[in-house]
CSV table of C-alpha atoms and ligand atoms in Angstrom, one decimal:
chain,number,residue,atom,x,y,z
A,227,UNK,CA,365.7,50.3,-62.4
A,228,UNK,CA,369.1,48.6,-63.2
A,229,UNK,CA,369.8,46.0,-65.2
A,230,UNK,CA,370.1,43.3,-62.7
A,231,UNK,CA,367.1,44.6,-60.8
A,232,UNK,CA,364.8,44.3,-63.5
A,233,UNK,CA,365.9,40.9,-64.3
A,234,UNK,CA,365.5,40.0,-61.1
A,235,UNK,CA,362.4,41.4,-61.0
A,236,UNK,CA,361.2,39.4,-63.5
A,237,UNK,CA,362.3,35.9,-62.3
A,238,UNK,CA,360.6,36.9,-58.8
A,239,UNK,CA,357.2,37.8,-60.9
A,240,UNK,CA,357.6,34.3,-62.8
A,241,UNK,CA,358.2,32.5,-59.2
A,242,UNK,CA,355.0,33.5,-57.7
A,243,UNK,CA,353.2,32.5,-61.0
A,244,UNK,CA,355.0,29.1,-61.7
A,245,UNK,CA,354.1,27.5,-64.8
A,246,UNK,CA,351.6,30.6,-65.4
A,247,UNK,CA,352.0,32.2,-68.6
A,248,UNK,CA,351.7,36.1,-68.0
A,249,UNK,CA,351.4,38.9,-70.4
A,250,UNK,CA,354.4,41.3,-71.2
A,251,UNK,CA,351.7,43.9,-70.6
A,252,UNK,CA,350.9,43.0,-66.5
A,253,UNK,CA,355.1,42.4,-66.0
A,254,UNK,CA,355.4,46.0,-67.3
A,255,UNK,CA,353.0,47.1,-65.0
A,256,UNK,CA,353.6,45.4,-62.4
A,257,UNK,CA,357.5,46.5,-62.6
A,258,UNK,CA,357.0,50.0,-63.8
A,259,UNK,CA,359.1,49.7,-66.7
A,260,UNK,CA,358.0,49.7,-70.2
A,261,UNK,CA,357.2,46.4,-72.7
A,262,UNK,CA,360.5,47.6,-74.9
A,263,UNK,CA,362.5,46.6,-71.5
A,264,UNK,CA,360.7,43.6,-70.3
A,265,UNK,CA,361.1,42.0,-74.0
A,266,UNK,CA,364.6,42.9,-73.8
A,267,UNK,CA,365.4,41.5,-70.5
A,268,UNK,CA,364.0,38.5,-71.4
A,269,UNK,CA,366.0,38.4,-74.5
A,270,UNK,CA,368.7,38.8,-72.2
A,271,UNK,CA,367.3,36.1,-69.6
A,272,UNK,CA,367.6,33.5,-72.9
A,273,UNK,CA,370.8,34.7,-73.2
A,274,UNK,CA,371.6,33.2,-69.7
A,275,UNK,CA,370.3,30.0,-70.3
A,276,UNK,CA,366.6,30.7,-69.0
A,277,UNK,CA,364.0,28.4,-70.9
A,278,UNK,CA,361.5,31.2,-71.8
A,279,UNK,CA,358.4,30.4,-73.6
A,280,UNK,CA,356.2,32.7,-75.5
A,281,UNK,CA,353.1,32.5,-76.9
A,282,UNK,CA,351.5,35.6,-78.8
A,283,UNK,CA,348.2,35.8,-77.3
A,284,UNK,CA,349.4,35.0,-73.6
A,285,UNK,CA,352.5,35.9,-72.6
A,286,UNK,CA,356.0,34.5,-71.1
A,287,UNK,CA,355.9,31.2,-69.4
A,288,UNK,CA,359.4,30.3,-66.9
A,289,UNK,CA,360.4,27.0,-68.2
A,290,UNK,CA,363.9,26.3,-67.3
A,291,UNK,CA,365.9,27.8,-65.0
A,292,UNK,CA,369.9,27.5,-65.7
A,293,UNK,CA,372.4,26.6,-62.8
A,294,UNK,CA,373.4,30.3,-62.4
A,295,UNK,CA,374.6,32.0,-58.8
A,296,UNK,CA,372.2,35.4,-59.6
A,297,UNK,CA,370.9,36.9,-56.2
A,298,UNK,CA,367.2,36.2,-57.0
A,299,UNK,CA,367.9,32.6,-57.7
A,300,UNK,CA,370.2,31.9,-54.0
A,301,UNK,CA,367.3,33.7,-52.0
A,302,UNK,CA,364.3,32.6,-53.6
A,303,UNK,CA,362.7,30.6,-50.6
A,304,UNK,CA,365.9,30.9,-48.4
A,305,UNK,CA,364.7,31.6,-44.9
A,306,UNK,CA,367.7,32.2,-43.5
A,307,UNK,CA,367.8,35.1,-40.8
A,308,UNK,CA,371.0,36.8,-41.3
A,309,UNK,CA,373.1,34.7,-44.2
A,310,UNK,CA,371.9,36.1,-47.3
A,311,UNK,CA,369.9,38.6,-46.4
A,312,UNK,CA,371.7,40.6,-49.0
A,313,UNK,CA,373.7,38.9,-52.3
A,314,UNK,CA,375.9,40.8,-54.6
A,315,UNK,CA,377.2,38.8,-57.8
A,316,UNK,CA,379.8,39.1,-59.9
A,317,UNK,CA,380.4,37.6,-63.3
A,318,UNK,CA,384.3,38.5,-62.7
A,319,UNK,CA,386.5,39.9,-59.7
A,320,UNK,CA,390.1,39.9,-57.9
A,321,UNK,CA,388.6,38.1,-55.0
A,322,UNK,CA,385.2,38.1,-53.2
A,323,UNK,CA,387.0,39.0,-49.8
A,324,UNK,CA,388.5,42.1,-51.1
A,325,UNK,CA,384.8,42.6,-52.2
A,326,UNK,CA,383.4,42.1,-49.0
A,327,UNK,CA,386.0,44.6,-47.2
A,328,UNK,CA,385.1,47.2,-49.4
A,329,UNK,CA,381.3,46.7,-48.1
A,330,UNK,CA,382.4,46.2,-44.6
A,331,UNK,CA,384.1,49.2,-44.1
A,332,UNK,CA,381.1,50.7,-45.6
A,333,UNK,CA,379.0,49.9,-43.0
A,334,UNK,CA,377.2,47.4,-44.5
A,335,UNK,CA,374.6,44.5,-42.6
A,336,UNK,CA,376.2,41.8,-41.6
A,337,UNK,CA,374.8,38.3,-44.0
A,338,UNK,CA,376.0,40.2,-46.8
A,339,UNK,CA,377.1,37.7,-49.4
A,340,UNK,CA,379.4,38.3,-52.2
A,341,UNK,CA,379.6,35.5,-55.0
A,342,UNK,CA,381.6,35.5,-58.1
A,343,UNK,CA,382.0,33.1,-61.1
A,344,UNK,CA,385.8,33.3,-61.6
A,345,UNK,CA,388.4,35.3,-59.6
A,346,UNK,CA,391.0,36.6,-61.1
A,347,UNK,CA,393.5,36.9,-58.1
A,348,UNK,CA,391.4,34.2,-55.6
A,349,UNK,CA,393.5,34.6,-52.1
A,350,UNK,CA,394.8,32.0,-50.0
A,351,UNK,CA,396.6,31.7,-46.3
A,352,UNK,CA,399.5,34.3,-46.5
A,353,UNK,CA,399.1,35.8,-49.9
A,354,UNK,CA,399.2,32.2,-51.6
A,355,UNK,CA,397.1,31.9,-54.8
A,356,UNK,CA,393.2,30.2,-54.7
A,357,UNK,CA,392.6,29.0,-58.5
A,358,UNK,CA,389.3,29.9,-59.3
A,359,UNK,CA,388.3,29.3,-63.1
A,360,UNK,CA,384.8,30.2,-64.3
A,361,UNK,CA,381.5,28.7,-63.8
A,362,UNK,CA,382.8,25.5,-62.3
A,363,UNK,CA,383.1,26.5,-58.7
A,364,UNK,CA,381.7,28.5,-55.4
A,365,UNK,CA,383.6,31.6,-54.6
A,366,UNK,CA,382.0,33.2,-51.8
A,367,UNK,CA,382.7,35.6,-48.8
A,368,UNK,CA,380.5,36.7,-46.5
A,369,UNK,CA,380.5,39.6,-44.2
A,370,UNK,CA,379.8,38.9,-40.4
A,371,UNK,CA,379.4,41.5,-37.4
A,372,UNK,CA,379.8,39.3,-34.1
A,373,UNK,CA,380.4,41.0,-31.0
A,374,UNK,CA,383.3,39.1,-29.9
A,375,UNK,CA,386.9,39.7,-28.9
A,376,UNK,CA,389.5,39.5,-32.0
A,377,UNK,CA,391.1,36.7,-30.5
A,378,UNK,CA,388.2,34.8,-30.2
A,379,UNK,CA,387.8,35.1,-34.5
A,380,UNK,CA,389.5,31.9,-35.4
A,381,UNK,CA,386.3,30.0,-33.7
A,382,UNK,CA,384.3,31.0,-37.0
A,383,UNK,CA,387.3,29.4,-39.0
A,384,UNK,CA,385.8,26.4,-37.3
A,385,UNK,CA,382.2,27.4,-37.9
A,386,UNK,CA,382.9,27.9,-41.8
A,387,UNK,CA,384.4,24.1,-42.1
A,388,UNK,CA,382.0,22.9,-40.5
A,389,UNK,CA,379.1,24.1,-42.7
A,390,UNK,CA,381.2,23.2,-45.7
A,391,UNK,CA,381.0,19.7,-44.4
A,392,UNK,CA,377.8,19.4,-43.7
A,393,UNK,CA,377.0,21.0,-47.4
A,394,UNK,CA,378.8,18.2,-48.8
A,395,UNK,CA,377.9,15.7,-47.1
A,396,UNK,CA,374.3,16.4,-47.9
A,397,UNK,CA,374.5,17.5,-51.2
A,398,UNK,CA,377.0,14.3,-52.6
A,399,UNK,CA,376.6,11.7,-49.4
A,400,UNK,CA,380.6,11.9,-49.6
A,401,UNK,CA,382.3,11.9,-46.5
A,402,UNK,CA,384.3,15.1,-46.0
A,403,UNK,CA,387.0,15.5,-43.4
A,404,UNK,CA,388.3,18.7,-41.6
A,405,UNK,CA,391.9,19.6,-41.7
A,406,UNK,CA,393.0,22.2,-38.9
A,407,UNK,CA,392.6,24.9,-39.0
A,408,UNK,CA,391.1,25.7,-42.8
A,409,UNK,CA,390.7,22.9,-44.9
A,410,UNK,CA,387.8,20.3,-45.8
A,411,UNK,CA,388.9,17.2,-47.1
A,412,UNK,CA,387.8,14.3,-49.4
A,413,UNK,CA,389.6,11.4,-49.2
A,414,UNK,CA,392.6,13.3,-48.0
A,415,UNK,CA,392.3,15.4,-51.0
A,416,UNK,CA,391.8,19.3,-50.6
A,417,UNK,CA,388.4,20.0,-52.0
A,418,UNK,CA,388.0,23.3,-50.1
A,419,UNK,CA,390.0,26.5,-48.5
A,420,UNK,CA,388.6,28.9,-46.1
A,421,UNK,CA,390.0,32.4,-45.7
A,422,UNK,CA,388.3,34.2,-42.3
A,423,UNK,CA,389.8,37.6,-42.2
A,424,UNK,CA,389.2,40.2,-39.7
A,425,UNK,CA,388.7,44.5,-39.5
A,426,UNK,CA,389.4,44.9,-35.5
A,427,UNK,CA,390.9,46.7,-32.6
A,428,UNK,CA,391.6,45.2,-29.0
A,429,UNK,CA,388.1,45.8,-27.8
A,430,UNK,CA,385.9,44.1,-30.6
A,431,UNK,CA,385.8,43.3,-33.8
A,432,UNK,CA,384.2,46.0,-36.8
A,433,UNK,CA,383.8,43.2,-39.1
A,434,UNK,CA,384.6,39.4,-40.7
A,435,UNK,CA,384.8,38.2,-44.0
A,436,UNK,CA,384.3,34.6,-44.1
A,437,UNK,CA,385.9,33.5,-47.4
A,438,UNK,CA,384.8,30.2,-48.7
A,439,UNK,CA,385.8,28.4,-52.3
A,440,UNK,CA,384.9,25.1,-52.9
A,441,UNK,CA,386.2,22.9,-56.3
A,442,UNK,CA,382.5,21.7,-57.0
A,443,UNK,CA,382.5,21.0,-61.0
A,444,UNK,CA,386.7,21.7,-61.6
A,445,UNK,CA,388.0,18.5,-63.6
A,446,UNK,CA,391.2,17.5,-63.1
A,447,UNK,CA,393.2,19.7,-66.5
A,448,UNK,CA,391.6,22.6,-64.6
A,449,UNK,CA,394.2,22.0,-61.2
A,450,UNK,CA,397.5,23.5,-61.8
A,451,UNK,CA,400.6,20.9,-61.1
A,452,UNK,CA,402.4,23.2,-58.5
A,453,UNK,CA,399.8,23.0,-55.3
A,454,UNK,CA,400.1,22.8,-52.3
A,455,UNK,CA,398.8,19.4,-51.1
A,456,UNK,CA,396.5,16.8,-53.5
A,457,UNK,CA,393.3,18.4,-54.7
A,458,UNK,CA,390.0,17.2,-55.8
A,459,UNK,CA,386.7,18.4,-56.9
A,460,UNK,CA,383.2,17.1,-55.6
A,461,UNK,CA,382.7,15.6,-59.4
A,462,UNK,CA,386.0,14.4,-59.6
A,463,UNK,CA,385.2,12.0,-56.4
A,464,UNK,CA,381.9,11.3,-57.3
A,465,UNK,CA,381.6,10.8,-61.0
A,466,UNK,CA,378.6,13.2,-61.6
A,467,UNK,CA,377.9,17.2,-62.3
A,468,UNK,CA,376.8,19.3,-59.1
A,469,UNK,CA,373.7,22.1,-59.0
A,470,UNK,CA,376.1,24.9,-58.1
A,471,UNK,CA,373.2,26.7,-57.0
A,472,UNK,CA,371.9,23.8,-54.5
A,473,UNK,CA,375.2,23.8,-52.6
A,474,UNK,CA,375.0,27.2,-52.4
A,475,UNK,CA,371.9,27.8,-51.3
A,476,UNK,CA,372.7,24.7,-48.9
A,477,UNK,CA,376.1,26.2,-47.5
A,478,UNK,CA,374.2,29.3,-46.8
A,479,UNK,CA,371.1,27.9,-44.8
A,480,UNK,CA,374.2,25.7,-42.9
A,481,UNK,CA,375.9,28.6,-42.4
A,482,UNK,CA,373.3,30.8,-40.8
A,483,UNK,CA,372.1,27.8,-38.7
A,484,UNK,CA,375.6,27.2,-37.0
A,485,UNK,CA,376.1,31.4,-36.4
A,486,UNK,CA,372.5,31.6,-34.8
A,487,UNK,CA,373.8,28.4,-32.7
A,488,UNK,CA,377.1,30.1,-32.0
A,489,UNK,CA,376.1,33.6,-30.7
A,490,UNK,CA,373.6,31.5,-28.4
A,491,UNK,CA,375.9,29.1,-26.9
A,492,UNK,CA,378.9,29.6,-28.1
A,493,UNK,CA,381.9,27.8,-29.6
A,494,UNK,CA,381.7,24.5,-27.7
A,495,UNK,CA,378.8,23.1,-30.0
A,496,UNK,CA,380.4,24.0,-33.4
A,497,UNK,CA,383.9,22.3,-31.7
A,498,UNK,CA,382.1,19.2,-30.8
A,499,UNK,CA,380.5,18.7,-34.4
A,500,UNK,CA,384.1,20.4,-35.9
A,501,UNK,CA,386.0,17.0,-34.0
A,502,UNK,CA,383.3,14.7,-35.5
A,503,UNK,CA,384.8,15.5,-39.1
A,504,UNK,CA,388.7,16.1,-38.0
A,505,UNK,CA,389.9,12.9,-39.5
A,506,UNK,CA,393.3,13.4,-37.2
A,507,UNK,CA,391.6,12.9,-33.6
A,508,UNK,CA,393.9,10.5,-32.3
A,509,UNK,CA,396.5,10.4,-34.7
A,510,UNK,CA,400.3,10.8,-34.5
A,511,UNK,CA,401.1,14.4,-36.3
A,512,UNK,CA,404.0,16.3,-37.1
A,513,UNK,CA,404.0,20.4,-37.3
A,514,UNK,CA,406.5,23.1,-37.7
A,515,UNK,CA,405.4,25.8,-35.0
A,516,UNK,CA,407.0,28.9,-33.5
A,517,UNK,CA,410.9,27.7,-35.3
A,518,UNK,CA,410.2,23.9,-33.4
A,519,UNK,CA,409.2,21.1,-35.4
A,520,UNK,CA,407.0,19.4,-32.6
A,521,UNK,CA,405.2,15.5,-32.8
A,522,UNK,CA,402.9,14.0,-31.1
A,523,UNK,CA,399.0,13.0,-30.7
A,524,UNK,CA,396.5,14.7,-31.8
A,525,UNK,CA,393.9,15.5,-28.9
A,526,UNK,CA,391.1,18.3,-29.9
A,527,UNK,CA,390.8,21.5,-30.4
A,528,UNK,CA,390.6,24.3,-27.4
A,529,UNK,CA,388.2,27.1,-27.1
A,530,UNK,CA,391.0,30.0,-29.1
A,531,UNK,CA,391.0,26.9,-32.0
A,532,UNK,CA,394.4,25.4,-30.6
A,533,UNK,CA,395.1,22.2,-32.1
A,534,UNK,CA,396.5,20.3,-29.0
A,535,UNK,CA,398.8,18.2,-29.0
A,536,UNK,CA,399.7,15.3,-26.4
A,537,UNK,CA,404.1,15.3,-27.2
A,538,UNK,CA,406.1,12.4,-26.5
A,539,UNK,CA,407.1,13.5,-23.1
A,540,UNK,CA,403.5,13.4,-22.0
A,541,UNK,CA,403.1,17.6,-21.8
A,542,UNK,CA,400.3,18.9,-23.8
A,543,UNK,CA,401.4,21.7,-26.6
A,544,UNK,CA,399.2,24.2,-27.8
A,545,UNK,CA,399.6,25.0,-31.8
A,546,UNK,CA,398.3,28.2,-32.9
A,547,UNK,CA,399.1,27.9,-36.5
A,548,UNK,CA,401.1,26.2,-38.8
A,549,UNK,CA,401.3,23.6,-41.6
A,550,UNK,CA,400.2,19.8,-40.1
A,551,UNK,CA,401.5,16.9,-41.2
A,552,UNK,CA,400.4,12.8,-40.8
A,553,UNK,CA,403.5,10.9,-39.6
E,723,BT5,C1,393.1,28.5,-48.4
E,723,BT5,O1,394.3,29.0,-48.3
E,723,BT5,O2,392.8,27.3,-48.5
E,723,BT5,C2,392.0,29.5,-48.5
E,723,BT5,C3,391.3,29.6,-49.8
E,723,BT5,C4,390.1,30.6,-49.7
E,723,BT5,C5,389.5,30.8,-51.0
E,723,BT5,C6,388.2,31.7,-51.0
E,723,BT5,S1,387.4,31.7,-52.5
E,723,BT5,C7,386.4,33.0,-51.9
E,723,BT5,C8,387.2,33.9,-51.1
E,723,BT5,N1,387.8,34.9,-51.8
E,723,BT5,C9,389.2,34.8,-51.9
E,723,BT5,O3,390.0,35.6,-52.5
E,723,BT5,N2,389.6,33.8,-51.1
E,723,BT5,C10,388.4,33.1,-50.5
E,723,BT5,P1,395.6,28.0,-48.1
E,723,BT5,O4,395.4,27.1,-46.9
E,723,BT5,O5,396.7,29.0,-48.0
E,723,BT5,O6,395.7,27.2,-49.4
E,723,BT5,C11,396.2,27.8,-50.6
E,723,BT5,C12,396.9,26.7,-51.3
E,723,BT5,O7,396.0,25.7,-51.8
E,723,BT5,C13,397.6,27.2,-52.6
E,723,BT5,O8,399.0,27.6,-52.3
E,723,BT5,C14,397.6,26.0,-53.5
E,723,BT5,O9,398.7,25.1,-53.3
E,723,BT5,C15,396.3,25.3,-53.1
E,723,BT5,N3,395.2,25.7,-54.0
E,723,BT5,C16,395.0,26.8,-54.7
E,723,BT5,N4,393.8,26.7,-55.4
E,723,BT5,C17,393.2,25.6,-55.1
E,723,BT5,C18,392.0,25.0,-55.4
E,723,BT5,N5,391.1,25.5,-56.2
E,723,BT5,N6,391.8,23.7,-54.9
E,723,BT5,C19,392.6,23.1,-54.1
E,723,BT5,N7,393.8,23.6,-53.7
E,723,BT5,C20,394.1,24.9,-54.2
């Protein structure tokens, strides 16, 4: 057994005893392996910040668990149906989407998640930079296998917000605001970035990675000076530390809810609850589109993800990308 599987072995053999102490001699048995690599394992479960008791006559006893993204942590208890069903994690990477490509070509299931601590060349919208320092954040992609038309992919850009939202909202009780088409806002400040890309050809789509990082625990020396737009982190606006591992495991179940939803009734739900958060409904806009720089209201979103737009002469535009801007 590898490394990582033993481990996780372990934690899933202390889960179903909570509290229980339980000899090194029934975890070896129970796992197969011998006592030398149970003791070591949980040496190197201490190492992670595990509170493990022992006492000499009885065992190992779980008594802390550390706010780590391991696999065995995210799914214990996850009961998701597709999101999840599979977690890979990575101490280090380039970026979890290149990750999730490599799997996706492979063939693999779709609810595979990849999750790193750091990423070392995070991606954003047309080869810009994601900062991604360590142990702070969520860095996540996960691989999807709908059976829709490539043109109808950007309605999971939606999807993603929305369940990024929601996670926020019920993990902090802060009020998060979508941006179109990628962003989640707090307070106007840029607290998440969503990278959907696709493997396709005209008829269908192979795969998507859905690529979602989230500034949870990032204080403010960790944002570099150059970005973008204003920036924030969940404890920056709310004075206080976040379980990385409770938004996680939030996202996920919010995720797989709103894709089970989607491939039922499609887009229109996940649009409705998308323009509950779009803090822009209604307001007067100005965006560089297709060499036009184009202002006027904003008025939804349509079912390709459109954001439309009500102009001055009273025509309605439809703007398939590009940067938006509050007048
Ligand atoms: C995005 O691009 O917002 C998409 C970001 C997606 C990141 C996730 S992390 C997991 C997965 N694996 C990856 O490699 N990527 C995905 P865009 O709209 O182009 O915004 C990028 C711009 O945001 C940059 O040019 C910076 O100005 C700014 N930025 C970079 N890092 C940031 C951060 N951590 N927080 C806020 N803004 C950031």
């Amino acid at each position: 057994m590898s490394t990582p599987g033993t481990r996780d072995a372990i934690l899933r053999v202390f889960r179903q005893r909570k509290g229980q102490f339980i000899s090194g001699e029934e975890i070896s048995q129970t796992l197969g392996v011998s006592r030398t690599a149970v003791w070591k394992h949980i040496g190197l479960l201490r190492k992670q910040g595990y509170g493990i008791e022992s006492a000499a006559s009885r065992g190992y006893r779980l008594t802390e668990t550390p706010d780590t993204l391991i696999p065995a942590e995210i799914q214990a208890n996850l009961g998701t149906d597709c999101v999840g069903r599979e977690v890979i994690h990575f101490e280090e990477t380039e970026s979890t989407n290149r990750i999730a490509h490599e799997y996706g070509k492979a063939g693999a299931e779709e609810g595979l998640v990849i999750i790193a601590e750091q990423q070392t060349a995070g991606k954003g919208r047309l080869g810009r930079p994601w900062i991604s320092p360590a142990g702070v954040n969520l860095y996540t992609s996960i691989l999807l296998r709908p059976s829709i038309l490539p043109r109808w992919a950007t309605q999971l850009t939606f999807l993603s917000s929305v369940a990024v939202a929601r996670a926020i909202e019920a993990v902090s009780g802060l009020q998060p605001q979508v941006k179109w088409p990628n962003d989640v806002l707090i307070d106007g400040k840029k607290v998440a970035g969503i990278l959907n890309e696709i493997d396709a050809e005209m008829e269908g789509i192979h795969y998507l990675v859905m690529g979602i990082g989230v500034n949870l625990n990032m204080t403010a020396d960790q944002f570099p000076d150059d970005l973008r737009y204003p920036a924030t982190s969940l404890a920056l606006e709310a004075g206080r530390d976040f379980s990385r591992l409770t938004f996680a495991r939030t996202l996920y179940r919010g995720l797989d809810d709103l894709y089970r939803t989607y491939l039922q009734e499609g887009f229109r739900p996940i649009a409705a609850e998308w323009n509950l958060f779009f803090a822009w409904q209604g307001k007067e806009v100005e965006v560089d589109f297709q060499d036009r720089r184009l202002q006027g209201t904003v008025t939804g979103i349509d079912t390709d993800g459109a954001l439309l737009l009500r102009l001055h002469s009273g025509a309605t535009e439809r703007v398939l990308a590009g940067d938006v801007r509050p007048l």
